[in-house]
CSV table of C-alpha atoms (C1' of nucleotides) in Angstrom, one decimal:
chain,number,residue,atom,x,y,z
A,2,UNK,CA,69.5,97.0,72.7
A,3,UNK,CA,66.3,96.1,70.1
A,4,UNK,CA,66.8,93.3,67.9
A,5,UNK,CA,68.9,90.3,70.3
A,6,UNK,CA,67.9,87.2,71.4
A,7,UNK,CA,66.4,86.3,68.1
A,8,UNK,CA,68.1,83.5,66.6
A,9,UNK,CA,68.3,80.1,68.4
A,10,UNK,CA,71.9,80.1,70.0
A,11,UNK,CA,71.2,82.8,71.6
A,12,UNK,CA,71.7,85.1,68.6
A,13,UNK,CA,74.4,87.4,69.3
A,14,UNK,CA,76.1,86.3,72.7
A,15,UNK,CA,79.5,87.9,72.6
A,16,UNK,CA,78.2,91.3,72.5
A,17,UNK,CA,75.3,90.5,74.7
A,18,UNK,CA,78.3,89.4,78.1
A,19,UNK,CA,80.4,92.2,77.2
A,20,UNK,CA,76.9,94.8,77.9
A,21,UNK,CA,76.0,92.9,80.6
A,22,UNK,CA,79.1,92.5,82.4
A,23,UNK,CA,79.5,95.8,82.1
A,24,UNK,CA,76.5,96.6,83.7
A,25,UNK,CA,77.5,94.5,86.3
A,26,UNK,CA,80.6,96.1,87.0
A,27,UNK,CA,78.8,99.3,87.3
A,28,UNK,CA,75.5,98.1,89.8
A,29,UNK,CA,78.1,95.9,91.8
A,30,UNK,CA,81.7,96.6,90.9
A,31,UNK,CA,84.3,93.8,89.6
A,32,UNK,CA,83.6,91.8,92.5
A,33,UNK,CA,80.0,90.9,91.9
A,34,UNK,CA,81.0,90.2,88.3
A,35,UNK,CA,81.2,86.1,88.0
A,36,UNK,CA,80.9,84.2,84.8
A,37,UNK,CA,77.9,82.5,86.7
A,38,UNK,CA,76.3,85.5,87.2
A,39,UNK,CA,76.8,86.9,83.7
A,40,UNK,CA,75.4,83.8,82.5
A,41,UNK,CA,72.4,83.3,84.5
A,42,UNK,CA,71.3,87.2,83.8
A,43,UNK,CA,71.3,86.1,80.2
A,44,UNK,CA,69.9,82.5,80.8
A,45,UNK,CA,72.6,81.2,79.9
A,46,UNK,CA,74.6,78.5,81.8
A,47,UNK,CA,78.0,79.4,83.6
A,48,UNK,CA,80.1,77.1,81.0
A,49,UNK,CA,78.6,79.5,77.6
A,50,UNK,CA,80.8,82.4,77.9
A,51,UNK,CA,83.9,80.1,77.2
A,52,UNK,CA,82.8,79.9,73.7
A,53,UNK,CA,83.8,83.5,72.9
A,54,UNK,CA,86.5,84.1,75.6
A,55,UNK,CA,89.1,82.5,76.0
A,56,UNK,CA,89.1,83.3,79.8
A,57,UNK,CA,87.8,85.5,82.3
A,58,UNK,CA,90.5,88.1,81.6
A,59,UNK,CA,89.6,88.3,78.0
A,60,UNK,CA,85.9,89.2,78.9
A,61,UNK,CA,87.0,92.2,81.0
A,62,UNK,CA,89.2,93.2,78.5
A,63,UNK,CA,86.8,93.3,75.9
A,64,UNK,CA,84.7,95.3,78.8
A,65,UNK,CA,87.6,97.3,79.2
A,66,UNK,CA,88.3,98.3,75.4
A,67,UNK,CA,84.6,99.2,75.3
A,68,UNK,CA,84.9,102.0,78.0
A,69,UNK,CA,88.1,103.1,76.1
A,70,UNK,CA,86.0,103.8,73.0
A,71,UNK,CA,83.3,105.0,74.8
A,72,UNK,CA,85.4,107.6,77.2
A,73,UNK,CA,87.2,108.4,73.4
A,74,UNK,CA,84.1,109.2,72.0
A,75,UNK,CA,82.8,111.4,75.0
A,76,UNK,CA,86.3,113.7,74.3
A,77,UNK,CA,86.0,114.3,70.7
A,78,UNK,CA,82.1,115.5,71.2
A,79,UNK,CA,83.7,117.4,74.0
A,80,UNK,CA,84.9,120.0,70.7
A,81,UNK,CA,81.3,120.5,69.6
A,82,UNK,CA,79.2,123.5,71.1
A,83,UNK,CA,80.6,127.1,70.4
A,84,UNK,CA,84.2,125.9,69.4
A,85,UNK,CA,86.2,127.8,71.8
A,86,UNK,CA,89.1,129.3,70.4
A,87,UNK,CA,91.5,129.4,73.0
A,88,UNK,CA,92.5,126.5,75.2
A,89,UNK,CA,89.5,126.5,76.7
A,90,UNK,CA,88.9,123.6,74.2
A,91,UNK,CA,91.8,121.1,76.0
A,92,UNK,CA,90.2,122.5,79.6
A,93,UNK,CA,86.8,120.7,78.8
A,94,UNK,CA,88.5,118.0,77.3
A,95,UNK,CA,90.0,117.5,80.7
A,96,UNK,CA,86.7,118.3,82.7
A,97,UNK,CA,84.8,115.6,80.4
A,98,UNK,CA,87.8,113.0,81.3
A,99,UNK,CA,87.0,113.2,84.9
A,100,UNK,CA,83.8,113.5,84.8
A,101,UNK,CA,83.7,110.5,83.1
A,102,UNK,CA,85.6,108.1,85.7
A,103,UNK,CA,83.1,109.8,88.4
A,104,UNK,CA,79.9,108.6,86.3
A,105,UNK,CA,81.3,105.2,86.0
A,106,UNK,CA,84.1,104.8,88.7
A,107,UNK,CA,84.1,100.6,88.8
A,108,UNK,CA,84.4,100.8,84.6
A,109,UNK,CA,87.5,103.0,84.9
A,110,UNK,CA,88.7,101.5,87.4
A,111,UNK,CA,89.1,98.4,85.7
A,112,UNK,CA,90.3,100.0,82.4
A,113,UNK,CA,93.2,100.8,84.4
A,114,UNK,CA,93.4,98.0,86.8
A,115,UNK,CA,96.4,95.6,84.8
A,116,UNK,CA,96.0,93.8,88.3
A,117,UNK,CA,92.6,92.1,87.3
A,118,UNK,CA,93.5,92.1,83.4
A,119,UNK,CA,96.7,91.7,80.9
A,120,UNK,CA,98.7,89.2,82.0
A,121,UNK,CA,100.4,89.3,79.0
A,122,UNK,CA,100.1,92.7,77.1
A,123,UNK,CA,96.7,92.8,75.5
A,124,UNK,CA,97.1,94.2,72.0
A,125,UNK,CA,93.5,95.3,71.7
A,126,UNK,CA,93.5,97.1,74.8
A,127,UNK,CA,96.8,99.1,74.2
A,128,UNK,CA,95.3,100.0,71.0
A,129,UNK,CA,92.2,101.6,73.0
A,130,UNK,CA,94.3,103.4,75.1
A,131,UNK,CA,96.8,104.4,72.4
A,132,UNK,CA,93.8,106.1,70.5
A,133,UNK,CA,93.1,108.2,73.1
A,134,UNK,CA,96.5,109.3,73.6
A,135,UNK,CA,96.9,109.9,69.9
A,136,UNK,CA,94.1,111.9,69.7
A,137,UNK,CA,95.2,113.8,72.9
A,138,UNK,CA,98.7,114.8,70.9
A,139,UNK,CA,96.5,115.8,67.9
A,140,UNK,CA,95.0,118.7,69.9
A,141,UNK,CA,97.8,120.0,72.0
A,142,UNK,CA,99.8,119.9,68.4
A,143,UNK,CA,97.3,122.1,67.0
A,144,UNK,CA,97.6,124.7,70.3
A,145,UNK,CA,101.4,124.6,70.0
A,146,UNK,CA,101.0,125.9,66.8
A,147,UNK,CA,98.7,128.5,67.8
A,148,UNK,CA,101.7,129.4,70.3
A,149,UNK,CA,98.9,128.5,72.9
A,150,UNK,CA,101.4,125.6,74.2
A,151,UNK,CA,104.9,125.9,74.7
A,152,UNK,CA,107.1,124.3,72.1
A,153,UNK,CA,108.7,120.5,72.6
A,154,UNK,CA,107.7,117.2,72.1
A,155,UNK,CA,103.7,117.1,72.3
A,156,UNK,CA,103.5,113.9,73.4
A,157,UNK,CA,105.9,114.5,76.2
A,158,UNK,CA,103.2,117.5,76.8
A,159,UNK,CA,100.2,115.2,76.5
A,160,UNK,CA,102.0,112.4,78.9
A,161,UNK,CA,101.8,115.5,81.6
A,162,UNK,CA,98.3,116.0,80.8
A,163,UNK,CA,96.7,113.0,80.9
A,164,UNK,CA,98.7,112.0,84.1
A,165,UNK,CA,97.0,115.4,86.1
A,166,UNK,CA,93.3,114.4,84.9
A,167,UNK,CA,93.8,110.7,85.3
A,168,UNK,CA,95.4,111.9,88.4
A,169,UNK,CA,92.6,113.6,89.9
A,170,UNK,CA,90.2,111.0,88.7
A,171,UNK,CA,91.6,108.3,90.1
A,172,UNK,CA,91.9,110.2,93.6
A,173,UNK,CA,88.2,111.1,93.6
A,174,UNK,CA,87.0,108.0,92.7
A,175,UNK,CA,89.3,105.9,95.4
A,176,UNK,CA,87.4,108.9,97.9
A,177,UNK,CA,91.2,110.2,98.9
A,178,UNK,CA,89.5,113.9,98.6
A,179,UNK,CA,88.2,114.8,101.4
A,180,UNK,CA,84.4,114.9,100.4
A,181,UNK,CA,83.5,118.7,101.4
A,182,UNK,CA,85.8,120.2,98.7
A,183,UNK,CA,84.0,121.6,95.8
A,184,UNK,CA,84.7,118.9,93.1
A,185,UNK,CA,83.5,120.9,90.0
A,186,UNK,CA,85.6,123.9,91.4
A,187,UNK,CA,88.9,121.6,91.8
A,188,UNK,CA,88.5,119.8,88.3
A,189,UNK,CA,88.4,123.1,87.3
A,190,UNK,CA,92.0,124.4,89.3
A,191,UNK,CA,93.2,120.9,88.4
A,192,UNK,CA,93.0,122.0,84.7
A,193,UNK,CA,93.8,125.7,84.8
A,194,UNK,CA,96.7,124.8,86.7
A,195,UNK,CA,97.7,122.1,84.3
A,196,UNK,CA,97.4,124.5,81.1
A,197,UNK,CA,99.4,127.4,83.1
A,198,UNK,CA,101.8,125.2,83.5
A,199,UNK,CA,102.0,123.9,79.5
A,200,UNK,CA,101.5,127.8,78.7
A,201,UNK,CA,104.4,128.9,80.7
A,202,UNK,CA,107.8,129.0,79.0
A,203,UNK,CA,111.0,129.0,81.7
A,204,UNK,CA,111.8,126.4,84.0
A,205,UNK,CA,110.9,125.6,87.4
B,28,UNK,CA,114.3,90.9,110.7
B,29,UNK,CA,116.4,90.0,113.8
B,30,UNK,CA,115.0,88.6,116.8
B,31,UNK,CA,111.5,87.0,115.4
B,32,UNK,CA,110.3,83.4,116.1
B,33,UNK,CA,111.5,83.4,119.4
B,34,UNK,CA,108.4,82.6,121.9
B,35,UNK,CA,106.3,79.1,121.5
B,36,UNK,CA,103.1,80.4,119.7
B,37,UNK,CA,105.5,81.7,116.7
B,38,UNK,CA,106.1,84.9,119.1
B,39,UNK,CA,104.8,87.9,116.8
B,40,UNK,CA,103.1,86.7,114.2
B,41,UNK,CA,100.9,89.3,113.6
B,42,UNK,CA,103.8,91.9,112.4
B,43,UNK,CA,105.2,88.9,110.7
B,44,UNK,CA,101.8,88.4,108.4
B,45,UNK,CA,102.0,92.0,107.4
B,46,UNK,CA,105.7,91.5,106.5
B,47,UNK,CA,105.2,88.7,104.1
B,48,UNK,CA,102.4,89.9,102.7
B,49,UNK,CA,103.7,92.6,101.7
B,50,UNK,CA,107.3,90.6,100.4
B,51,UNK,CA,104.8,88.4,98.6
B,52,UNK,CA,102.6,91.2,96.8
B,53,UNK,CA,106.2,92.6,95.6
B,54,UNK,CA,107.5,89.8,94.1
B,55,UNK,CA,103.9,87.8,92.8
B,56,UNK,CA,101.3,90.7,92.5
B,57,UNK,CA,98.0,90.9,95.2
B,58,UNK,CA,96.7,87.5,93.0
B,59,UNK,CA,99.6,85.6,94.4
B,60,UNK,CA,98.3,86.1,97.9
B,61,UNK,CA,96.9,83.6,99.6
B,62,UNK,CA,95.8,83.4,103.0
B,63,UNK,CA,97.2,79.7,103.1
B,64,UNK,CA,100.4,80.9,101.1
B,65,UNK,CA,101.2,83.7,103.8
B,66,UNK,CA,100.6,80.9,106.5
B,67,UNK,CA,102.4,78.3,104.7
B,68,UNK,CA,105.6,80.3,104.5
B,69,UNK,CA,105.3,81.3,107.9
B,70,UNK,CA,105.3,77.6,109.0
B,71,UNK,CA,101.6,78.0,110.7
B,72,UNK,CA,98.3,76.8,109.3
B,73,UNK,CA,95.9,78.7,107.4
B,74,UNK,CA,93.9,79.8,109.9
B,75,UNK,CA,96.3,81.0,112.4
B,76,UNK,CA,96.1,84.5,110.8
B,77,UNK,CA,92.1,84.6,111.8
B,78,UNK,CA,93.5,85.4,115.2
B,79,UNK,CA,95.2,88.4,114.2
B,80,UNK,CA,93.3,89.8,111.0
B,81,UNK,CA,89.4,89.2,111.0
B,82,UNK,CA,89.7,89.6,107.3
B,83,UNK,CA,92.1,89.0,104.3
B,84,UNK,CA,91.1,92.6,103.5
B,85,UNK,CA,92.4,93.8,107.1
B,86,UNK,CA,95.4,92.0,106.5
B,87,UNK,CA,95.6,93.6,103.1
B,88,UNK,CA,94.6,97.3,104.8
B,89,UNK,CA,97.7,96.5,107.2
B,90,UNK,CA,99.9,96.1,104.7
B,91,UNK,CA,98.5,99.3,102.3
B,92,UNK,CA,99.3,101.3,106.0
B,93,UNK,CA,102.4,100.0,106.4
B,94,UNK,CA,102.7,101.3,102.1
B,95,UNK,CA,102.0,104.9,103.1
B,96,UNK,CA,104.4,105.1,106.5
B,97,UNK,CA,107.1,104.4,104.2
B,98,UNK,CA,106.4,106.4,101.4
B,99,UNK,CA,105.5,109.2,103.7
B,100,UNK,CA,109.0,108.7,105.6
B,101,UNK,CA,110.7,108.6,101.9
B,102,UNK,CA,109.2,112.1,101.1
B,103,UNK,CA,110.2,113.9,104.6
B,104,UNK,CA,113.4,112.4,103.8
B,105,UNK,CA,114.0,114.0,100.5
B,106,UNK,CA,114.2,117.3,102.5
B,107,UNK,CA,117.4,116.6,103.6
B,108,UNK,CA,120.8,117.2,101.3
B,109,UNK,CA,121.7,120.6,100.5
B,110,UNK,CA,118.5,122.6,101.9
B,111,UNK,CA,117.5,124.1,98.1
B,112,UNK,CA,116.2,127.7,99.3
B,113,UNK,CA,113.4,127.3,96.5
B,114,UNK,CA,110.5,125.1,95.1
B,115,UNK,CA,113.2,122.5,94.0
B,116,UNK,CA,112.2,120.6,97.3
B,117,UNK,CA,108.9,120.8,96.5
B,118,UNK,CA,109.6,119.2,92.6
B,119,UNK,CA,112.0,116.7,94.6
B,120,UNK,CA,108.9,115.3,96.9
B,121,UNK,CA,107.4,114.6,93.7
B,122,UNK,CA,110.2,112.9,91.8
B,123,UNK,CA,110.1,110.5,95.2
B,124,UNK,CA,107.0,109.9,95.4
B,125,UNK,CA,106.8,108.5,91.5
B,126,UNK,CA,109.8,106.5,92.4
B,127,UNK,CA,108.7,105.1,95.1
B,128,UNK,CA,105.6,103.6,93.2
B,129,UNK,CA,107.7,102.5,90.2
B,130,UNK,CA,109.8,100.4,93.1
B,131,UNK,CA,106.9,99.0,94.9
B,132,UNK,CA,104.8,98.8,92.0
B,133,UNK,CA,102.2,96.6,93.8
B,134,UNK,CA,102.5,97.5,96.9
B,135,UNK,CA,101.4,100.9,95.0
B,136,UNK,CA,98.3,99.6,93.3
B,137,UNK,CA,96.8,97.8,96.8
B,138,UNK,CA,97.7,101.3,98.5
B,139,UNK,CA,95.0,103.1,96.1
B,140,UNK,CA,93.0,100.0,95.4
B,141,UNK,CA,89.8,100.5,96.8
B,142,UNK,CA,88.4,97.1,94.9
B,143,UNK,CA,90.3,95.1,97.2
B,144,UNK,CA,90.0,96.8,100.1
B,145,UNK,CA,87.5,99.3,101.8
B,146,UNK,CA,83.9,97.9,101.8
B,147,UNK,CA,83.8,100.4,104.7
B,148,UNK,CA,86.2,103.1,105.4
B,149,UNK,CA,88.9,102.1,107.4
B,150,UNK,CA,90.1,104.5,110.0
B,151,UNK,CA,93.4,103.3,109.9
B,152,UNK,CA,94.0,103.9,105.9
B,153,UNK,CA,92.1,106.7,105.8
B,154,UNK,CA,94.6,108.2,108.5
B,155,UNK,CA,97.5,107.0,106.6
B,156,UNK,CA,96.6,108.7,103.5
B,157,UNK,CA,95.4,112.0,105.3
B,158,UNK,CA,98.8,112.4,106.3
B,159,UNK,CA,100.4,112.2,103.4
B,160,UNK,CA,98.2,114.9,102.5
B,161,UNK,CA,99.2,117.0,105.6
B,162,UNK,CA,102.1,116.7,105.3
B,163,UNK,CA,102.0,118.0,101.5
B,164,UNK,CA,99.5,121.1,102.5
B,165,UNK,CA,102.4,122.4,104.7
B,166,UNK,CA,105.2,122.3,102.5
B,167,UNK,CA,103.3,123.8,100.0
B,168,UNK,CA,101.5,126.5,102.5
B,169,UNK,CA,106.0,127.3,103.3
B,170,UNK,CA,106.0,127.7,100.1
B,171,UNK,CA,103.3,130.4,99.7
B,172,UNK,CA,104.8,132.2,102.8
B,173,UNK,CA,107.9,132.7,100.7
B,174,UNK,CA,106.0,133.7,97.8
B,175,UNK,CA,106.9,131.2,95.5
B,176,UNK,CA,103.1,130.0,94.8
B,177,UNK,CA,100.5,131.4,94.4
B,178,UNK,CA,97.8,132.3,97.5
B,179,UNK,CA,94.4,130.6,97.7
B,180,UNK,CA,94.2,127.3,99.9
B,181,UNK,CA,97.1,125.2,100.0
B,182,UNK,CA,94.6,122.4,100.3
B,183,UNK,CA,93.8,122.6,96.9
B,184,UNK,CA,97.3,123.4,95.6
B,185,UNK,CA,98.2,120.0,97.9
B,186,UNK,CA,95.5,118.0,95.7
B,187,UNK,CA,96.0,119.2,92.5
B,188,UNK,CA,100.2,118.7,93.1
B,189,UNK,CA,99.3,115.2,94.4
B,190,UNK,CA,96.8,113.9,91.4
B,191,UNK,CA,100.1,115.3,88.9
B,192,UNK,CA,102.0,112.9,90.5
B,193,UNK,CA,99.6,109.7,91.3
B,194,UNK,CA,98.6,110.0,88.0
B,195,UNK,CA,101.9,109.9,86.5
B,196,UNK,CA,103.0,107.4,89.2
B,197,UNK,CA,99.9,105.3,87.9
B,198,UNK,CA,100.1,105.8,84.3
B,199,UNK,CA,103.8,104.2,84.2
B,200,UNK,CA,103.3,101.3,86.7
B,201,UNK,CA,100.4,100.0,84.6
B,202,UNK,CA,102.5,101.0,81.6
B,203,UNK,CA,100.2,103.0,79.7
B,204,UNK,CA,103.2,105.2,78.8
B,205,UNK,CA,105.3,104.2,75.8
B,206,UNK,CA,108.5,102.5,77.5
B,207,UNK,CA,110.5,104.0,75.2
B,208,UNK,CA,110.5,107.5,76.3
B,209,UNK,CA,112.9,108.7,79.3
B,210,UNK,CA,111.5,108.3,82.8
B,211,UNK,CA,113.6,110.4,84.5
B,212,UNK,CA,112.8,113.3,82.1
B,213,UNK,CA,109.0,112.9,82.3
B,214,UNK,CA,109.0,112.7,86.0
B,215,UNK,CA,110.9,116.0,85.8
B,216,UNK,CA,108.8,117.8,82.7
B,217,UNK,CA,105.7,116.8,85.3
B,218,UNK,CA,107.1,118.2,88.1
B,219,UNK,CA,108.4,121.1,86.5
B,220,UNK,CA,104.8,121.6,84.6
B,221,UNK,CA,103.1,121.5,87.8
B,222,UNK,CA,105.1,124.1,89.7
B,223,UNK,CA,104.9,126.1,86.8
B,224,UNK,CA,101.3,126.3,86.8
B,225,UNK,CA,101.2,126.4,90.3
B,226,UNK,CA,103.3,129.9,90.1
B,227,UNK,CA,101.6,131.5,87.2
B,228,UNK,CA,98.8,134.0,88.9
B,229,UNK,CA,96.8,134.3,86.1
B,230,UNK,CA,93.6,131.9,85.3
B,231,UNK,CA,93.8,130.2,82.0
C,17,DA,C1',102.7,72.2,142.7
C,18,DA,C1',98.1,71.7,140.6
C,19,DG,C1',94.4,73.4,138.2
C,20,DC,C1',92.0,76.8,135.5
C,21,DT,C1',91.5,79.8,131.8
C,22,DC,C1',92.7,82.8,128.0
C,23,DT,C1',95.1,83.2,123.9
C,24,DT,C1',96.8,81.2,119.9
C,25,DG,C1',97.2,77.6,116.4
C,26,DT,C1',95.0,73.4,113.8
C,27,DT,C1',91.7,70.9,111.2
C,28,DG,C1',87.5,69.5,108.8
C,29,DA,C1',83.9,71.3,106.3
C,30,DC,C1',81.2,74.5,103.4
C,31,DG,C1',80.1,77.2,99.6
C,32,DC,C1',81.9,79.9,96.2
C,33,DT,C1',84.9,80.6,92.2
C,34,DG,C1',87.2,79.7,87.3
C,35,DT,C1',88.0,76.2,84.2
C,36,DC,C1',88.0,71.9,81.5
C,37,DA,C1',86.3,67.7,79.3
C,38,DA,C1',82.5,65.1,77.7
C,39,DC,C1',78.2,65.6,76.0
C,40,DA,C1',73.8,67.5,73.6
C,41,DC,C1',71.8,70.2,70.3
C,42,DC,C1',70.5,73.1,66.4
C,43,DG,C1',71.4,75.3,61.7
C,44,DA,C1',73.4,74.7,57.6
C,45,DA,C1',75.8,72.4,53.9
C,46,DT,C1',76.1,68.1,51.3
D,9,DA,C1',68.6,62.5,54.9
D,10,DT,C1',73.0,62.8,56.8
D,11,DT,C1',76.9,64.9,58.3
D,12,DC,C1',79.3,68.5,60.6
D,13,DG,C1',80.7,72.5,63.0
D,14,DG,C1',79.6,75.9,66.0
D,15,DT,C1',77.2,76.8,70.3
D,16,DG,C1',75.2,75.8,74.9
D,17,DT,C1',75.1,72.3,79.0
D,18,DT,C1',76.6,69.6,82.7
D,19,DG,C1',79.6,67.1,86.0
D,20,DA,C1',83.8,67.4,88.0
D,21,DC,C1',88.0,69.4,90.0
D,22,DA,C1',91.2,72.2,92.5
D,23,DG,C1',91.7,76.4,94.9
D,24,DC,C1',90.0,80.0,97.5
D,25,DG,C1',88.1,82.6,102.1
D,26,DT,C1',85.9,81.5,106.1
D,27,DC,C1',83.8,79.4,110.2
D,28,DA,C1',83.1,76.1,114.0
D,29,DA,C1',85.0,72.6,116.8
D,30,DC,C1',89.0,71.2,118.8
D,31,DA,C1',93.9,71.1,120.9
D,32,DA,C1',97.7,72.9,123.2
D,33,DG,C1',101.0,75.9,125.4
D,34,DA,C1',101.3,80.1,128.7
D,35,DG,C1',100.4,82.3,132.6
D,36,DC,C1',97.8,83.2,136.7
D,37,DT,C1',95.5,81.7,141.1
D,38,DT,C1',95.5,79.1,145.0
DNA sequence: AAGCTCTTGTTGACGCTGTCAACACCGAAT
DNA sequence: ATTCGGTGTTGACAGCGTCAACAAGAGCTT
């Protein structure tokens, strides 16, 4: 946020109602996010936005895709810091996901939320959330073939995974946990359970 | 659906509100719910339901109850049929509970949709929810007795077995999840993952 | 039977929203 | 200097949730 509002037009709008809506959606949640609104925090009248979106929709997609990169991003620096060798790697992974959705609940809630967005499928938003997938299956594919993960397909394995932390996430941030439970020490069972489960060989 | 519209002022409406709302949310999505459709298909002005619902979100809360009496009916029901003496009940509960969502798709979402509804917390959803959870914390504490998972407190066990399968539940209904891989079989590799993990003693 | 009152449904109005069409303006290319 | 395309503005419209004023049937009291 240094060199905006330079040039006459505004300079760079686009980017500027994709930050600022998504600030909004964070002080206020979706509600309190109007194209109004968004306009007038940028002094800006109500009708600007409609020159780079299409729609309402779009705007909170392109919001959406943002958080995508941004939660993608937050995962792969998860690796750095003493490179575990064991699992232990995937646990944090999982621990960072969650903890993510709890720092910006009302963001992640609308990544997720098709209600608000994608009437139709949104290309660029399946693409955000098929990166993070992909690079999901990168990493359990490397612990299968440390024989840290049970064999089969590791997307199947990764489905399983991301359901459990999305899962949990979604729960805490829609308060359906009662609030006294120890919410670091539950992502952490949440997890450990999760990778016992993908470590275990028979069936159930 | 038998005996309704009998009495002058429409008779029940209230219970009749809640009942289309929650036809219309299944068949045109929460955005498709107007306070003037609901009334309009009822035969009664727009503002008739202001004498039963102070709110659209009360309405809306109704309806999310009414969600979670039937979906916690649907698991006490798949008890029944063939008593399996081990977790397989358990790993059944779950496989209803995604199908259930993947049925009632939106009815679902507005369950867990804290955007629309919930500025407050309402007692009445709040007590819906918890006994799902209840109900969940004794099969799985039945469980333990037997020796068939592991000890600590079933409340946790009960949270992390419910975020595997809300998040999965989730995941498909807003299809994140590729459409071409086999429901049934990911519901079941879930399931199957979770009890596993939820067997295994050691911590991973 | 008559009247009163409470509950329930109706209607007009208000402010808010997203969106569109017509307009105004500036920067750049001719 | 003029034209032009991209960008921002403004007036208007329909639809929404909601409220206040009104109407009308139901049921009780006498």
């Amino acid at each position: 946020m240094a060199e905006r509002d330079r040039a006459y037009h505004h300079g760079d709008l686009r980017s500027s109602l994709v930050e600022v809506a998504a600030a909004m959606i964070s002080e206020g949640g979706t509600a309190s996010v109007t194209m109004r609104a968004i306009g007038s925090r940028l002094g800006v009248s109500r009708g600007a936005p409609y020159r780079h979106f299409s729609d309402k929709t779009a705007l909170l997609v392109a919001v959406a895709v943002e958080g995508f990169k941004r939660l993608n991003r937050r995962l792969g620096a998860s690796d750095t810091g003493a490179s575990p060798s064991s699992v232990e790697k995937l646990r944090r992974m999982g621990e960072q996901y969650v903890r993510f959705a709890l720092e910006h609940p009302a963001h992640y809630r609308l990544m997720y939320g098709k209600e608000a967005l994608a009437r139709q499928d949104q290309p660029e938003l399946r693409e955000a959330a098929g990166a993070l997938l992909e690079n999901l299956v990168e990493v359990i594919r490397v612990h299968q073939q440390r024989g840290e993960i049970e064999g089969g397909d590791p997307r199947a394995h990764a489905y399983v995974a991301w359901s459990a932390v999305h899962g949990l996430a979604s729960l805490l941030i829609e308060k359906q946990i009662d609030p006294n439970v120890d919410v670091d020490e539950l992502i952490r069972q949440t997890t450990r359970t999760l990778l016992g489960g993908l470590r275990d060989r028979g069936q159930a």
